[in-house]
mmCIF file of C-alpha atoms in Angstrom:
data_model
loop_
_atom_site.group_PDB
_atom_site.id
_atom_site.type_symbol
_atom_site.label_atom_id
_atom_site.label_comp_id
_atom_site.label_asym_id
_atom_site.label_seq_id
_atom_site.Cartn_x
_atom_site.Cartn_y
_atom_site.Cartn_z
ATOM 1 C CA UNK M 1 -9.168 -46.909 -23.846
ATOM 2 C CA UNK M 2 -7.603 -46.109 -20.399
ATOM 3 C CA UNK M 3 -4.150 -44.187 -20.344
ATOM 4 C CA UNK M 4 -1.570 -45.500 -17.760
ATOM 5 C CA UNK M 5 1.284 -43.142 -18.738
ATOM 6 C CA UNK M 6 1.161 -41.423 -15.637
ATOM 7 C CA UNK M 7 0.759 -44.105 -13.412
ATOM 8 C CA UNK M 8 2.597 -47.209 -14.594
ATOM 9 C CA UNK M 9 5.988 -47.702 -13.404
ATOM 10 C CA UNK M 10 8.805 -45.569 -15.052
ATOM 11 C CA UNK M 11 11.958 -47.370 -14.115
ATOM 12 C CA UNK M 12 11.437 -50.696 -16.299
ATOM 13 C CA UNK M 13 12.031 -52.674 -13.161
ATOM 14 C CA UNK M 14 9.019 -53.533 -11.185
ATOM 15 C CA UNK M 15 10.931 -54.264 -8.034
ATOM 16 C CA UNK M 16 12.500 -51.000 -7.943
ATOM 17 C CA UNK M 17 9.212 -49.319 -8.581
ATOM 18 C CA UNK M 18 7.611 -51.222 -5.718
ATOM 19 C CA UNK M 19 10.549 -50.165 -3.503
ATOM 20 C CA UNK M 20 11.042 -46.635 -4.583
ATOM 21 C CA UNK M 21 8.829 -45.324 -1.911
ATOM 22 C CA UNK M 22 10.529 -47.524 0.865
ATOM 23 C CA UNK M 23 11.480 -45.834 3.963
ATOM 24 C CA UNK M 24 12.677 -46.338 7.557
ATOM 25 C CA UNK M 25 11.594 -44.028 10.263
ATOM 26 C CA UNK M 26 13.786 -44.068 13.368
ATOM 27 C CA UNK M 27 11.636 -43.269 16.403
ATOM 28 C CA UNK M 28 13.648 -43.880 19.451
ATOM 29 C CA UNK M 29 17.584 -44.471 20.087
ATOM 30 C CA UNK M 30 19.580 -45.671 22.902
ATOM 31 C CA UNK M 31 23.249 -45.479 23.967
ATOM 32 C CA UNK M 32 24.378 -47.687 26.402
ATOM 33 C CA UNK M 33 27.717 -48.881 28.107
ATOM 34 C CA UNK M 34 27.752 -51.980 29.710
ATOM 35 C CA UNK M 35 30.331 -53.550 31.657
ATOM 36 C CA UNK M 36 31.119 -57.103 32.107
ATOM 37 C CA UNK M 37 29.184 -59.490 33.113
ATOM 38 C CA UNK M 38 26.115 -58.253 31.056
ATOM 39 C CA UNK M 39 23.220 -59.400 29.239
ATOM 40 C CA UNK M 40 20.255 -57.254 27.445
ATOM 41 C CA UNK M 41 16.958 -58.911 26.430
ATOM 42 C CA UNK M 42 15.156 -57.027 23.580
ATOM 43 C CA UNK M 43 11.569 -58.204 23.420
ATOM 44 C CA UNK M 44 9.877 -58.578 20.157
ATOM 45 C CA UNK M 45 8.167 -55.615 18.647
ATOM 46 C CA UNK M 46 6.586 -54.273 15.418
ATOM 47 C CA UNK M 47 9.332 -51.908 14.556
ATOM 48 C CA UNK M 48 12.721 -53.101 13.317
ATOM 49 C CA UNK M 49 15.749 -53.048 15.561
ATOM 50 C CA UNK M 50 19.039 -51.887 15.160
ATOM 51 C CA UNK M 51 22.329 -52.167 16.964
ATOM 52 C CA UNK M 52 25.859 -50.770 16.418
ATOM 53 C CA UNK M 53 28.866 -52.057 18.425
ATOM 54 C CA UNK M 54 30.912 -49.049 19.247
ATOM 55 C CA UNK M 55 33.593 -50.572 21.440
ATOM 56 C CA UNK M 56 34.508 -54.030 22.825
ATOM 57 C CA UNK M 57 32.534 -56.778 20.922
ATOM 58 C CA UNK M 58 29.695 -58.779 22.182
ATOM 59 C CA UNK M 59 27.450 -61.891 21.448
ATOM 60 C CA UNK M 60 23.973 -61.919 19.873
ATOM 61 C CA UNK M 61 21.582 -64.595 20.639
ATOM 62 C CA UNK M 62 19.516 -64.678 17.378
ATOM 63 C CA UNK M 63 15.744 -65.516 16.906
ATOM 64 C CA UNK M 64 16.951 -68.902 15.670
ATOM 65 C CA UNK M 65 18.457 -69.807 19.200
ATOM 66 C CA UNK M 66 22.139 -69.552 17.889
ATOM 67 C CA UNK M 67 24.776 -67.254 19.398
ATOM 68 C CA UNK M 68 26.952 -65.095 17.089
ATOM 69 C CA UNK M 69 29.873 -63.299 17.765
ATOM 70 C CA UNK M 70 29.675 -59.305 17.085
ATOM 71 C CA UNK M 71 32.929 -57.389 16.907
ATOM 72 C CA UNK M 72 33.563 -53.675 17.589
ATOM 73 C CA UNK M 73 32.461 -51.692 14.641
ATOM 74 C CA UNK M 74 29.793 -54.116 13.599
ATOM 75 C CA UNK M 75 26.016 -53.348 12.947
ATOM 76 C CA UNK M 76 22.945 -55.634 12.636
ATOM 77 C CA UNK M 77 19.376 -55.152 11.778
ATOM 78 C CA UNK M 78 16.375 -57.093 12.699
ATOM 79 C CA UNK M 79 13.819 -55.889 10.274
ATOM 80 C CA UNK M 80 11.206 -57.723 11.909
ATOM 81 C CA UNK M 81 11.903 -56.724 15.459
ATOM 82 C CA UNK M 82 12.055 -60.453 16.381
ATOM 83 C CA UNK M 83 12.932 -61.198 20.297
ATOM 84 C CA UNK M 84 16.882 -61.581 20.932
ATOM 85 C CA UNK M 85 19.514 -61.070 23.486
ATOM 86 C CA UNK M 86 22.732 -59.192 23.437
ATOM 87 C CA UNK M 87 25.406 -60.406 25.951
ATOM 88 C CA UNK M 88 28.969 -60.195 26.961
ATOM 89 C CA UNK M 89 29.206 -63.858 26.166
ATOM 90 C CA UNK M 90 26.647 -66.560 25.353
ATOM 91 C CA UNK M 91 24.709 -68.029 28.327
ATOM 92 C CA UNK M 92 25.102 -64.860 30.615
ATOM 93 C CA UNK M 93 21.724 -64.280 32.352
ATOM 94 C CA UNK M 94 19.925 -61.409 30.579
ATOM 95 C CA UNK M 95 17.749 -58.609 31.853
ATOM 96 C CA UNK M 96 15.066 -57.036 30.152
ATOM 97 C CA UNK M 97 16.073 -53.745 28.382
ATOM 98 C CA UNK M 98 12.883 -51.875 30.065
ATOM 99 C CA UNK M 99 14.209 -52.584 33.543
ATOM 100 C CA UNK M 100 17.246 -49.934 33.004
ATOM 101 C CA UNK M 101 16.861 -46.468 33.907
ATOM 102 C CA UNK M 102 17.660 -44.075 31.208
ATOM 103 C CA UNK M 103 18.222 -40.369 30.827
ATOM 104 C CA UNK M 104 17.289 -38.477 27.637
ATOM 105 C CA UNK M 105 20.140 -36.668 26.088
ATOM 106 C CA UNK M 106 18.445 -35.079 23.104
ATOM 107 C CA UNK M 107 15.130 -35.707 21.426
ATOM 108 C CA UNK M 108 14.570 -39.660 21.129
ATOM 109 C CA UNK M 109 17.962 -40.605 22.261
ATOM 110 C CA UNK M 110 18.594 -42.232 25.589
ATOM 111 C CA UNK M 111 21.666 -43.230 27.645
ATOM 112 C CA UNK M 112 22.029 -46.132 30.004
ATOM 113 C CA UNK M 113 24.598 -48.079 31.733
ATOM 114 C CA UNK M 114 24.940 -50.988 34.128
ATOM 115 C CA UNK M 115 27.499 -51.195 37.426
ATOM 116 C CA UNK M 116 29.898 -53.646 36.565
ATOM 117 C CA UNK M 117 33.633 -53.288 37.432
ATOM 118 C CA UNK M 118 35.495 -54.101 34.324
ATOM 119 C CA UNK M 119 35.671 -51.945 30.783
ATOM 120 C CA UNK M 120 32.771 -52.812 28.898
ATOM 121 C CA UNK M 121 31.017 -52.533 25.547
ATOM 122 C CA UNK M 122 29.679 -49.401 23.994
ATOM 123 C CA UNK M 123 26.381 -49.861 22.394
ATOM 124 C CA UNK M 124 24.068 -47.595 20.050
ATOM 125 C CA UNK M 125 20.590 -49.180 18.989
ATOM 126 C CA UNK M 126 17.530 -47.790 17.630
ATOM 127 C CA UNK M 127 13.738 -48.785 16.640
ATOM 128 C CA UNK M 128 12.460 -48.194 13.192
ATOM 129 C CA UNK M 129 9.325 -48.345 11.379
ATOM 130 C CA UNK M 130 9.233 -49.140 7.639
ATOM 131 C CA UNK M 131 6.541 -47.110 5.814
ATOM 132 C CA UNK M 132 5.385 -51.037 4.681
ATOM 133 C CA UNK M 133 2.848 -53.111 6.416
ATOM 134 C CA UNK M 134 4.293 -55.726 8.588
ATOM 135 C CA UNK M 135 2.683 -58.653 6.182
ATOM 136 C CA UNK M 136 4.073 -57.004 3.299
ATOM 137 C CA UNK M 137 5.651 -59.902 1.178
ATOM 138 C CA UNK M 138 9.259 -58.399 1.216
ATOM 139 C CA UNK M 139 9.198 -57.838 4.598
ATOM 140 C CA UNK M 140 8.467 -61.766 5.154
ATOM 141 C CA UNK M 141 11.110 -62.499 2.882
ATOM 142 C CA UNK M 142 13.942 -60.836 4.873
ATOM 143 C CA UNK M 143 16.198 -62.807 7.227
ATOM 144 C CA UNK M 144 15.810 -62.314 10.984
ATOM 145 C CA UNK M 145 19.117 -60.615 11.252
ATOM 146 C CA UNK M 146 20.934 -58.750 8.815
ATOM 147 C CA UNK M 147 24.610 -57.837 9.139
ATOM 148 C CA UNK M 148 26.154 -54.939 7.915
ATOM 149 C CA UNK M 149 29.697 -56.583 7.465
ATOM 150 C CA UNK M 150 28.230 -59.358 5.325
ATOM 151 C CA UNK M 151 27.092 -56.650 2.810
ATOM 152 C CA UNK M 152 29.633 -54.591 2.800
ATOM 153 C CA UNK M 153 31.648 -55.831 0.007
ATOM 154 C CA UNK M 154 28.821 -55.107 -2.308
ATOM 155 C CA UNK M 155 28.255 -51.869 -0.936
ATOM 156 C CA UNK M 156 31.090 -49.517 -0.581
ATOM 157 C CA UNK M 157 29.149 -46.764 1.300
ATOM 158 C CA UNK M 158 28.640 -49.203 4.377
ATOM 159 C CA UNK M 159 32.173 -49.030 5.615
ATOM 160 C CA UNK M 160 32.448 -45.262 5.918
ATOM 161 C CA UNK M 161 28.784 -45.094 7.604
ATOM 162 C CA UNK M 162 30.225 -47.603 10.137
ATOM 163 C CA UNK M 163 33.227 -45.259 10.646
ATOM 164 C CA UNK M 164 31.318 -42.319 11.108
ATOM 165 C CA UNK M 165 29.191 -43.996 13.552
ATOM 166 C CA UNK M 166 32.474 -45.189 15.583
ATOM 167 C CA UNK M 167 33.670 -41.604 15.586
ATOM 168 C CA UNK M 168 30.497 -40.351 17.066
ATOM 169 C CA UNK M 169 29.428 -43.197 19.241
ATOM 170 C CA UNK M 170 31.359 -41.579 22.468
ATOM 171 C CA UNK M 171 29.011 -38.542 22.268
ATOM 172 C CA UNK M 172 32.021 -36.567 23.323
ATOM 173 C CA UNK M 173 30.989 -33.766 20.872
ATOM 174 C CA UNK M 174 28.126 -31.427 20.630
ATOM 175 C CA UNK M 175 25.143 -32.972 18.450
ATOM 176 C CA UNK M 176 26.489 -36.737 18.555
ATOM 177 C CA UNK M 177 23.205 -37.987 19.682
ATOM 178 C CA UNK M 178 21.255 -36.553 16.779
ATOM 179 C CA UNK M 179 23.950 -37.438 14.205
ATOM 180 C CA UNK M 180 24.121 -40.849 15.321
ATOM 181 C CA UNK M 181 20.559 -41.207 14.965
ATOM 182 C CA UNK M 182 20.720 -40.027 11.327
ATOM 183 C CA UNK M 183 23.804 -42.416 10.771
ATOM 184 C CA UNK M 184 21.697 -45.126 11.880
ATOM 185 C CA UNK M 185 18.663 -44.468 9.776
ATOM 186 C CA UNK M 186 20.972 -44.167 6.426
ATOM 187 C CA UNK M 187 22.882 -47.272 7.401
ATOM 188 C CA UNK M 188 19.837 -49.528 7.879
ATOM 189 C CA UNK M 189 18.328 -48.263 4.964
ATOM 190 C CA UNK M 190 21.643 -48.980 2.906
ATOM 191 C CA UNK M 191 21.735 -52.627 4.331
ATOM 192 C CA UNK M 192 18.153 -53.263 3.091
ATOM 193 C CA UNK M 193 19.335 -51.609 -0.417
ATOM 194 C CA UNK M 194 22.126 -53.759 -0.773
ATOM 195 C CA UNK M 195 20.357 -56.775 0.211
ATOM 196 C CA UNK M 196 17.408 -56.310 -2.352
ATOM 197 C CA UNK M 197 20.021 -55.339 -5.438
ATOM 198 C CA UNK M 198 21.803 -58.733 -4.377
ATOM 199 C CA UNK M 199 18.356 -60.563 -5.370
ATOM 200 C CA UNK M 200 16.682 -60.415 -1.784
ATOM 201 C CA UNK M 201 18.478 -63.631 -1.192
ATOM 202 C CA UNK M 202 15.615 -65.552 -2.929
ATOM 203 C CA UNK M 203 14.988 -66.144 -6.749
ATOM 204 C CA UNK M 204 11.335 -67.614 -6.107
ATOM 205 C CA UNK M 205 7.961 -66.894 -4.857
ATOM 206 C CA UNK M 206 7.019 -63.299 -4.534
ATOM 207 C CA UNK M 207 10.382 -61.959 -5.798
ATOM 208 C CA UNK M 208 10.223 -64.187 -8.851
ATOM 209 C CA UNK M 209 6.724 -62.973 -9.747
ATOM 210 C CA UNK M 210 7.863 -59.247 -9.415
ATOM 211 C CA UNK M 211 10.599 -59.992 -11.763
ATOM 212 C CA UNK M 212 8.472 -61.598 -14.377
ATOM 213 C CA UNK M 213 8.392 -59.233 -17.263
ATOM 214 C CA UNK M 214 4.538 -58.956 -17.559
ATOM 215 C CA UNK M 215 3.162 -59.933 -14.077
ATOM 216 C CA UNK M 216 5.736 -57.605 -12.524
ATOM 217 C CA UNK M 217 4.498 -54.714 -14.148
ATOM 218 C CA UNK M 218 1.062 -55.397 -12.783
ATOM 219 C CA UNK M 219 2.117 -55.995 -9.315
ATOM 220 C CA UNK M 220 4.098 -52.807 -9.252
ATOM 221 C CA UNK M 221 0.961 -50.801 -10.376
ATOM 222 C CA UNK M 222 -1.115 -52.371 -7.820
ATOM 223 C CA UNK M 223 1.424 -51.683 -4.872
ATOM 224 C CA UNK M 224 1.962 -48.204 -5.935
ATOM 225 C CA UNK M 225 -1.510 -47.135 -6.366
ATOM 226 C CA UNK M 226 -3.492 -49.614 -3.409
ATOM 227 C CA UNK M 227 -6.130 -47.225 -3.397
ATOM 228 C CA UNK M 228 -7.185 -47.231 -7.211
ATOM 229 C CA UNK M 229 -10.300 -49.494 -7.971
ATOM 230 C CA UNK M 230 -8.396 -52.214 -9.980
ATOM 231 C CA UNK M 231 -10.382 -54.684 -11.519
ATOM 232 C CA UNK M 232 -9.417 -57.858 -13.495
ATOM 233 C CA UNK M 233 -10.390 -56.147 -16.834
ATOM 234 C CA UNK M 234 -8.083 -53.207 -16.028
ATOM 235 C CA UNK M 235 -5.068 -55.222 -15.073
ATOM 236 C CA UNK M 236 -5.519 -57.627 -17.998
ATOM 237 C CA UNK M 237 -5.549 -54.549 -20.299
ATOM 238 C CA UNK M 238 -2.391 -53.290 -18.709
ATOM 239 C CA UNK M 239 -0.563 -56.519 -19.492
ATOM 240 C CA UNK M 240 -2.178 -56.790 -22.782
ATOM 241 C CA UNK M 241 -3.842 -60.118 -22.654
ATOM 242 C CA UNK M 242 -7.352 -61.511 -22.215
ATOM 243 C CA UNK M 243 -9.275 -61.403 -18.779
ATOM 244 C CA UNK M 244 -9.159 -64.967 -18.644
ATOM 245 C CA UNK M 245 -5.473 -65.453 -19.850
ATOM 246 C CA UNK M 246 -4.247 -62.877 -17.472
ATOM 247 C CA UNK M 247 -6.141 -64.210 -14.383
ATOM 248 C CA UNK M 248 -4.817 -67.570 -15.233
ATOM 249 C CA UNK M 249 -1.270 -66.566 -15.715
ATOM 250 C CA UNK M 250 -1.349 -64.212 -12.633
ATOM 251 C CA UNK M 251 -2.824 -67.165 -10.457
ATOM 252 C CA UNK M 252 -0.065 -69.783 -11.590
ATOM 253 C CA UNK M 253 2.823 -67.123 -10.890
ATOM 254 C CA UNK M 254 1.603 -65.182 -7.862
ATOM 255 C CA UNK M 255 -0.195 -68.175 -6.128
ATOM 256 C CA UNK M 256 -3.262 -65.975 -5.653
ATOM 257 C CA UNK M 257 -6.265 -64.625 -7.823
ATOM 258 C CA UNK M 258 -5.791 -61.112 -8.891
ATOM 259 C CA UNK M 259 -8.751 -59.965 -6.997
ATOM 260 C CA UNK M 260 -7.814 -61.642 -3.694
ATOM 261 C CA UNK M 261 -4.129 -60.055 -4.367
ATOM 262 C CA UNK M 262 -5.620 -56.733 -4.973
ATOM 263 C CA UNK M 263 -7.918 -57.042 -1.730
ATOM 264 C CA UNK M 264 -4.679 -58.080 0.202
ATOM 265 C CA UNK M 265 -2.490 -55.159 -0.733
ATOM 266 C CA UNK M 266 -5.634 -52.621 0.285
ATOM 267 C CA UNK M 267 -6.147 -54.009 3.434
ATOM 268 C CA UNK M 268 -2.310 -53.972 4.240
ATOM 269 C CA UNK M 269 -2.276 -50.203 3.425
ATOM 270 C CA UNK M 270 -5.550 -49.530 5.330
ATOM 271 C CA UNK M 271 -3.610 -51.011 8.513
ATOM 272 C CA UNK M 272 -0.964 -48.468 7.709
ATOM 273 C CA UNK M 273 -3.263 -45.661 7.557
ATOM 274 C CA UNK M 274 -5.045 -46.766 10.500
ATOM 275 C CA UNK M 275 -2.065 -47.443 12.825
ATOM 276 C CA UNK M 276 0.696 -44.961 11.615
ATOM 277 C CA UNK M 277 -1.315 -42.217 10.172
ATOM 278 C CA UNK M 278 -4.317 -42.482 12.801
ATOM 279 C CA UNK M 279 -6.675 -42.135 10.303
ATOM 280 C CA UNK M 280 -10.457 -42.531 10.924
ATOM 281 C CA UNK M 281 -12.018 -45.896 9.794
ATOM 282 C CA UNK M 282 -14.660 -43.864 7.855
ATOM 283 C CA UNK M 283 -11.685 -41.940 6.033
ATOM 284 C CA UNK M 284 -9.940 -45.285 5.164
ATOM 285 C CA UNK M 285 -13.105 -46.657 4.041
ATOM 286 C CA UNK M 286 -14.124 -43.843 1.845
ATOM 287 C CA UNK M 287 -10.324 -43.551 0.419
ATOM 288 C CA UNK M 288 -10.534 -47.393 -0.651
ATOM 289 C CA UNK M 289 -13.892 -46.619 -2.301
ATOM 290 C CA UNK M 290 -16.347 -48.746 0.243
ATOM 291 C CA UNK M 291 -19.927 -47.271 0.432
ATOM 292 C CA UNK M 292 -20.054 -48.167 4.018
ATOM 293 C CA UNK M 293 -17.739 -48.515 7.139
ATOM 294 C CA UNK M 294 -19.413 -51.918 7.523
ATOM 295 C CA UNK M 295 -18.361 -53.420 4.248
ATOM 296 C CA UNK M 296 -14.924 -52.194 4.735
ATOM 297 C CA UNK M 297 -14.587 -53.800 8.371
ATOM 298 C CA UNK M 298 -15.731 -57.118 6.846
ATOM 299 C CA UNK M 299 -13.116 -57.132 4.274
ATOM 300 C CA UNK M 300 -10.535 -55.852 6.523
ATOM 301 C CA UNK M 301 -11.124 -58.646 8.887
ATOM 302 C CA UNK M 302 -11.211 -61.298 6.340
ATOM 303 C CA UNK M 303 -7.342 -59.995 5.355
ATOM 304 C CA UNK M 304 -6.232 -59.004 8.559
ATOM 305 C CA UNK M 305 -8.031 -61.374 11.098
ATOM 306 C CA UNK M 306 -9.198 -58.582 13.386
ATOM 307 C CA UNK M 307 -11.717 -55.619 12.766
ATOM 308 C CA UNK M 308 -10.183 -52.117 12.135
ATOM 309 C CA UNK M 309 -11.923 -51.080 15.311
ATOM 310 C CA UNK M 310 -9.461 -53.172 17.295
ATOM 311 C CA UNK M 311 -6.389 -51.195 15.811
ATOM 312 C CA UNK M 312 -8.226 -47.980 16.725
ATOM 313 C CA UNK M 313 -8.949 -48.986 20.117
ATOM 314 C CA UNK M 314 -5.081 -50.013 20.571
ATOM 315 C CA UNK M 315 -4.187 -46.705 19.441
ATOM 316 C CA UNK M 316 -6.495 -44.811 21.684
ATOM 317 C CA UNK M 317 -5.237 -46.850 24.482
ATOM 318 C CA UNK M 318 -1.365 -46.075 23.840
ATOM 319 C CA UNK M 319 -2.421 -42.458 23.618
ATOM 320 C CA UNK M 320 -4.077 -42.460 27.392
ATOM 321 C CA UNK M 321 -0.956 -44.344 28.754
ATOM 322 C CA UNK M 322 1.208 -41.736 27.099
ATOM 323 C CA UNK M 323 -0.798 -39.043 28.521
#
């Protein structure tokens, strides 16, 4: 009989085990001082977007098309990087953020401004990548916009982080740019943790499956070790059920067969290795136990919709442009 003692989740909470490696990696940040009237268009991107309003409020045009007012000291996270607009007031004509000239103030932190005539809004924003694939069920469940102030009643650390950012955003002290970037990373991660601990805003679907006492343990094991050669027999043994009984219960609760779910998780992990870690296709195929690149590529395309060579070609093109 196989020993799972060193492999199975150890906290007793499958969702916690799946998320214990969740990380946000900030890659680029900007500080801008916008004098009225102003509007900034932020295009859709794969990375999450973060905004902190340091001085004088503004308005956010959400992906839903609804305008919402943001006060000074507020912060928002758009976990899937959906297109949106920040503006001095609703309906202002907005310009693409890429059209502004920027000046680097320290590593990965840039400053920009417009040329208005009245005192304006001070913003600090950033782009951050999850160490989860964009198709991970958890990311799909997150709301388009997550506001720090809506969660601070449940997370006592949020007000202190917001206060610290407000002190640094004027960037009048040495090292403020780097400190702001780190505070943004911590605040974004804290917002997500608070959302998860409050039940992820949903008690059905994938979250319900993860919280199931028996199936949740199996799902956590799959997500923690996507490169393991999971079989229905192995997973059924972990749950202490027969092969047929396990497969039926899994499909009823999760909505997928065990084999299909395992393949999806493995291919999502493969895309992370290809895009984030820039591994060669042959390396990823071998890591997942495929005997040939061709068989891996077929499985990858069935799940992701594009061949792995497509992502390698995109990465190489970006590298040439950067050079």
